Amino acid sequence: VQLVESGGGLVQPGGSLRLSCAGYGFVYSPYCMTWFRQAPGREREGVATIDIADSTNYADSVKGRFTVSQDNAKNTLYLQMNSLKPEDTAMYYCARSNLWPSCRQGWRTTTQFYYWGQGTQVTVSS
């Protein structure tokens, strides 16, 4: 069982990036998938989530700029990030919870999520 993120990098303010998270070895079960991020010296925070029913939710700081989606045929989660700001700079992690449907309300709570990727760095700077 493994989650592998990719797609991070250095981008100028106002630019875009698309992160991917490929899942391996998971058996079919109800789930929530969440993108978290953690900047140096700050707590890990939930950014966007999607569940088995394609229900989504976003942190206020990214609403209208980020879009979470999934391709079930490829077992892959995505985060399209537009209009990036320097404050979006962080390590981004994808995580999976099988505690559905409770994870729909607790999607920003790290303890709901057992499976984590290794992270991909996003740096927004001119």
PDB file of C-alpha atoms in Angstrom, residues 27-76:
ATOM      1  CA  VAL A  27      -8.452  -2.578  -2.061  1.00  0.00           C
ATOM      2  CA  TYR A  28     -11.799  -1.103  -2.983  1.00  0.00           C
ATOM      3  CA  SER A  29     -13.466   0.540   0.029  1.00  0.00           C
ATOM      4  CA  PRO A  30     -15.165   3.837   0.827  1.00  0.00           C
ATOM      5  CA  TYR A  31     -12.595   6.587   1.360  1.00  0.00           C
ATOM      6  CA  CYS A  32     -11.654  10.244   1.565  1.00  0.00           C
ATOM      7  CA  MET A  33      -8.530  11.576  -0.100  1.00  0.00           C
ATOM      8  CA  THR A  34      -7.109  14.858   1.142  1.00  0.00           C
ATOM      9  CA  TRP A  35      -4.279  17.132   0.109  1.00  0.00           C
ATOM     10  CA  PHE A  36      -2.460  18.548   3.132  1.00  0.00           C
ATOM     11  CA  ARG A  37       0.395  21.023   3.190  1.00  0.00           C
ATOM     12  CA  GLN A  38       2.982  22.014   5.735  1.00  0.00           C
ATOM     13  CA  ALA A  39       5.170  25.100   5.669  1.00  0.00           C
ATOM     14  CA  PRO A  40       8.284  25.389   7.871  1.00  0.00           C
ATOM     15  CA  GLY A  41       7.330  26.172  11.452  1.00  0.00           C
ATOM     16  CA  ARG A  42       3.618  25.674  10.823  1.00  0.00           C
ATOM     17  CA  GLU A  43       1.156  22.876  11.471  1.00  0.00           C
ATOM     18  CA  ARG A  44       0.058  20.574   8.696  1.00  0.00           C
ATOM     19  CA  GLU A  45      -3.223  21.837   7.263  1.00  0.00           C
ATOM     20  CA  GLY A  46      -5.878  20.334   5.046  1.00  0.00           C
ATOM     21  CA  VAL A  47      -6.165  22.059   1.673  1.00  0.00           C
ATOM     22  CA  ALA A  48      -8.694  20.088  -0.375  1.00  0.00           C
ATOM     23  CA  THR A  49     -10.525  16.786  -0.166  1.00  0.00           C
ATOM     24  CA  ILE A  50     -12.533  14.427  -2.360  1.00  0.00           C
ATOM     25  CA  ASP A  51     -14.304  11.226  -1.445  1.00  0.00           C
ATOM     26  CA  ILE A  52     -15.625   8.068  -3.074  1.00  0.00           C
ATOM     27  CA  ALA A  53     -18.800   9.968  -4.070  1.00  0.00           C
ATOM     28  CA  ASP A  54     -16.761  12.785  -5.710  1.00  0.00           C
ATOM     29  CA  SER A  55     -17.829  15.174  -2.947  1.00  0.00           C
ATOM     30  CA  THR A  56     -15.244  17.930  -2.548  1.00  0.00           C
ATOM     31  CA  ASN A  57     -14.339  20.542   0.016  1.00  0.00           C
ATOM     32  CA  TYR A  58     -11.669  23.232   0.228  1.00  0.00           C
ATOM     33  CA  ALA A  59      -9.904  25.397   2.745  1.00  0.00           C
ATOM     34  CA  ASP A  60     -11.032  29.033   2.505  1.00  0.00           C
ATOM     35  CA  SER A  61      -7.500  30.091   1.582  1.00  0.00           C
ATOM     36  CA  VAL A  62      -7.573  28.120  -1.690  1.00  0.00           C
ATOM     37  CA  LYS A  63     -11.235  28.275  -2.752  1.00  0.00           C
ATOM     38  CA  GLY A  64     -11.551  29.442  -6.328  1.00  0.00           C
ATOM     39  CA  ARG A  65      -7.869  28.791  -7.032  1.00  0.00           C
ATOM     40  CA  PHE A  66      -7.354  25.057  -6.380  1.00  0.00           C
ATOM     41  CA  THR A  67      -9.334  22.145  -7.789  1.00  0.00           C
ATOM     42  CA  VAL A  68      -9.158  18.572  -6.502  1.00  0.00           C
ATOM     43  CA  SER A  69     -10.110  15.685  -8.791  1.00  0.00           C
ATOM     44  CA  GLN A  70      -9.540  11.973  -9.210  1.00  0.00           C
ATOM     45  CA  ASP A  71      -9.230   9.386 -11.954  1.00  0.00           C
ATOM     46  CA  ASN A  72     -10.423   6.113 -10.497  1.00  0.00           C
ATOM     47  CA  ALA A  73      -9.270   4.122 -13.535  1.00  0.00           C
ATOM     48  CA  LYS A  74      -5.712   5.307 -12.857  1.00  0.00           C
ATOM     49  CA  ASN A  75      -6.003   5.296  -9.039  1.00  0.00           C
ATOM     50  CA  THR A  76      -4.718   8.854  -9.137  1.00  0.00           C
TER      51      THR A  76
END
